[in-house]
Amino acid sequence: MLLIRVIHSWVSNALSGIGQQIHHQSTAVAEEQVDPFSLVADELSLLTNRLRSMVVAEVPKLASAAEYFFKMGVEGKRFRPTVLLLMATALNAPVLRPQVDVDSLSRDLRTRQQCIAEITEMIHVASLLHDDVLDDADTRRGIGSLNFVMGNKLAVLAGDFLLSRACVALASLKNTEVVSLLATVVEHLVTGEIMQMTTSSDERCSMEYYMQKTYYKTASLISNSCKAIALLAGHTAEVSMLAFDYGKNLGLAFQLIDDVLDFTGTSATLGKGSLSDIRHGIVTAPILYAMEEFPQLRTVVDRGFDDPVNVEIALDYLGKSRGIQRTRELARKHANLASAAVDALPESDDEDVQRSRRALVELTQRVITRTK
C-alpha cells in the first residue's frame, strides 16, 4: 500500500508539473509580442508595387503628380493597408452562413481583400492631396507637398485621378454593398471638410461636433474598409460590425493623438509644421478640453487665430489645463474599445488568426504611444 501511495504521489506531481509547463507555454504563446508591420511586410510589398502600377497615367505631368506619394521612400508606413491585411487574417474563421458558397470565396478572397486595401490607400492619398490644397500646406511626409511643388490645379486633378482609379478597382469587386460602403466614405470625407470650413461659433466649440467631424475626416475610411473586408469574406452582420467598430475606434484614437502631437511634437518628427491646426484656425480636442476648465478661453477662440497673440494666449491656457492629458485619456478609451472589438470576434484555434488579432490589439497601443 505504501508503494502504491508513493507511485501515486510521484505520478500526480509529474502530471502537475507537466500541466504547469503546458500552462506556461500556452501563456507565453498568448502573450507573444508581434510586430504588426512585419507580419504583413511581404504582402504589403506586393501590394505597394501593384499600387504604383495602378496610378500610372498616360500624360507625363499627371503621372508624376499621381505617383508623388507612391514613390519609394515617401509612401509612408502604409498604416491603413496593414490594418486591413491583418483584419483579413483575423477574420479567417469558418463562415457559418449556409447561403455562402465557401469554395468560390476561398479561391480569390484574399486577392479581393487586398484590392480593398489598395482602394483604401488611393482614397487616403487623394484626400491628403486635396487637404493640402485646402490648407495651403507646403510640406507632407517630410517633403514638399504636391501643391507646393506642382501647383494647386495639378494637385487637385491628381487627387481626382486617384479617386477615379479607386472607383475602377471598386467596380471590379462586383459587390454592391462594398461599393456603397466606400462610396459613403468619399461622401464623408467631403462632409467632414465642409464641416471644418463652415463651423458656427457654437459648433467650433462643441466636442460632439468635433468628434463627428473627426469620424468623417479620419475614422470613416478605416472603419468602413474593415467592414468591407468582413463582408467580402461572407461574415455575419454582427462580425462585420465588430470589424467596423475596431476601425472606427482605432481611427478616432489615431486622430486624437495627432491633435496632441500638433501641440507637443516638432516639425522634424511630424513631417509638417507643428501648431498647424491652431494656426489654420482649427480647434481640436486639447483646446476644447482647456476651454472647459477656462471658459474665458472661448473669447480668444471666437476672435480667431490670425493674430499670433491669440495663439500664444490659447497655448498659455492649454499649458495650465489638463487638455493634453484628457485628450490622451480619450484616445486611450477609444483604443480600448478597438481592442474589445477584436476580443469579441468569434473564437478561433488557428495560430495565424490569433497572431493577427494580437497584432491588431498591438496596433491600438502603438497608435496611442506614438511620437510622430
PDB file of C-alpha atoms in Angstrom, residues 48 51-52 55 65-75 78 118 121-122 125-126 141 162:
ATOM      1  CA  THR A  48       2.730  48.604 -52.803  1.00  0.00           C
ATOM      2  CA  LEU A  51      -0.382  50.435 -56.263  1.00  0.00           C
ATOM      3  CA  ARG A  52       2.477  52.039 -58.191  1.00  0.00           C
ATOM      4  CA  VAL A  55      -1.610  55.039 -60.552  1.00  0.00           C
ATOM      5  CA  ALA A  65       1.658  64.026 -59.748  1.00  0.00           C
ATOM      6  CA  ALA A  66      -0.376  60.845 -59.198  1.00  0.00           C
ATOM      7  CA  GLU A  67       2.741  58.832 -58.321  1.00  0.00           C
ATOM      8  CA  TYR A  68       4.118  61.509 -55.990  1.00  0.00           C
ATOM      9  CA  PHE A  69       3.287  59.793 -52.684  1.00  0.00           C
ATOM     10  CA  PHE A  70       3.597  56.257 -54.036  1.00  0.00           C
ATOM     11  CA  LYS A  71       7.314  56.542 -54.799  1.00  0.00           C
ATOM     12  CA  MET A  72       9.900  54.593 -52.828  1.00  0.00           C
ATOM     13  CA  GLY A  73      10.819  56.398 -49.633  1.00  0.00           C
ATOM     14  CA  VAL A  74       7.759  58.642 -49.349  1.00  0.00           C
ATOM     15  CA  GLU A  75       4.974  56.071 -49.340  1.00  0.00           C
ATOM     16  CA  ARG A  78       1.027  52.127 -45.193  1.00  0.00           C
ATOM     17  CA  GLU A 118      -5.328  49.241 -52.366  1.00  0.00           C
ATOM     18  CA  GLU A 121      -4.829  53.736 -49.757  1.00  0.00           C
ATOM     19  CA  MET A 122      -5.714  55.504 -53.012  1.00  0.00           C
ATOM     20  CA  VAL A 125      -3.721  59.690 -50.582  1.00  0.00           C
ATOM     21  CA  ALA A 126      -6.295  61.515 -52.726  1.00  0.00           C
ATOM     22  CA  ARG A 141       5.703  63.334 -45.102  1.00  0.00           C
ATOM     23  CA  LEU A 162      -6.595  58.619 -57.785  1.00  0.00           C
TER      24      LEU A 162
END
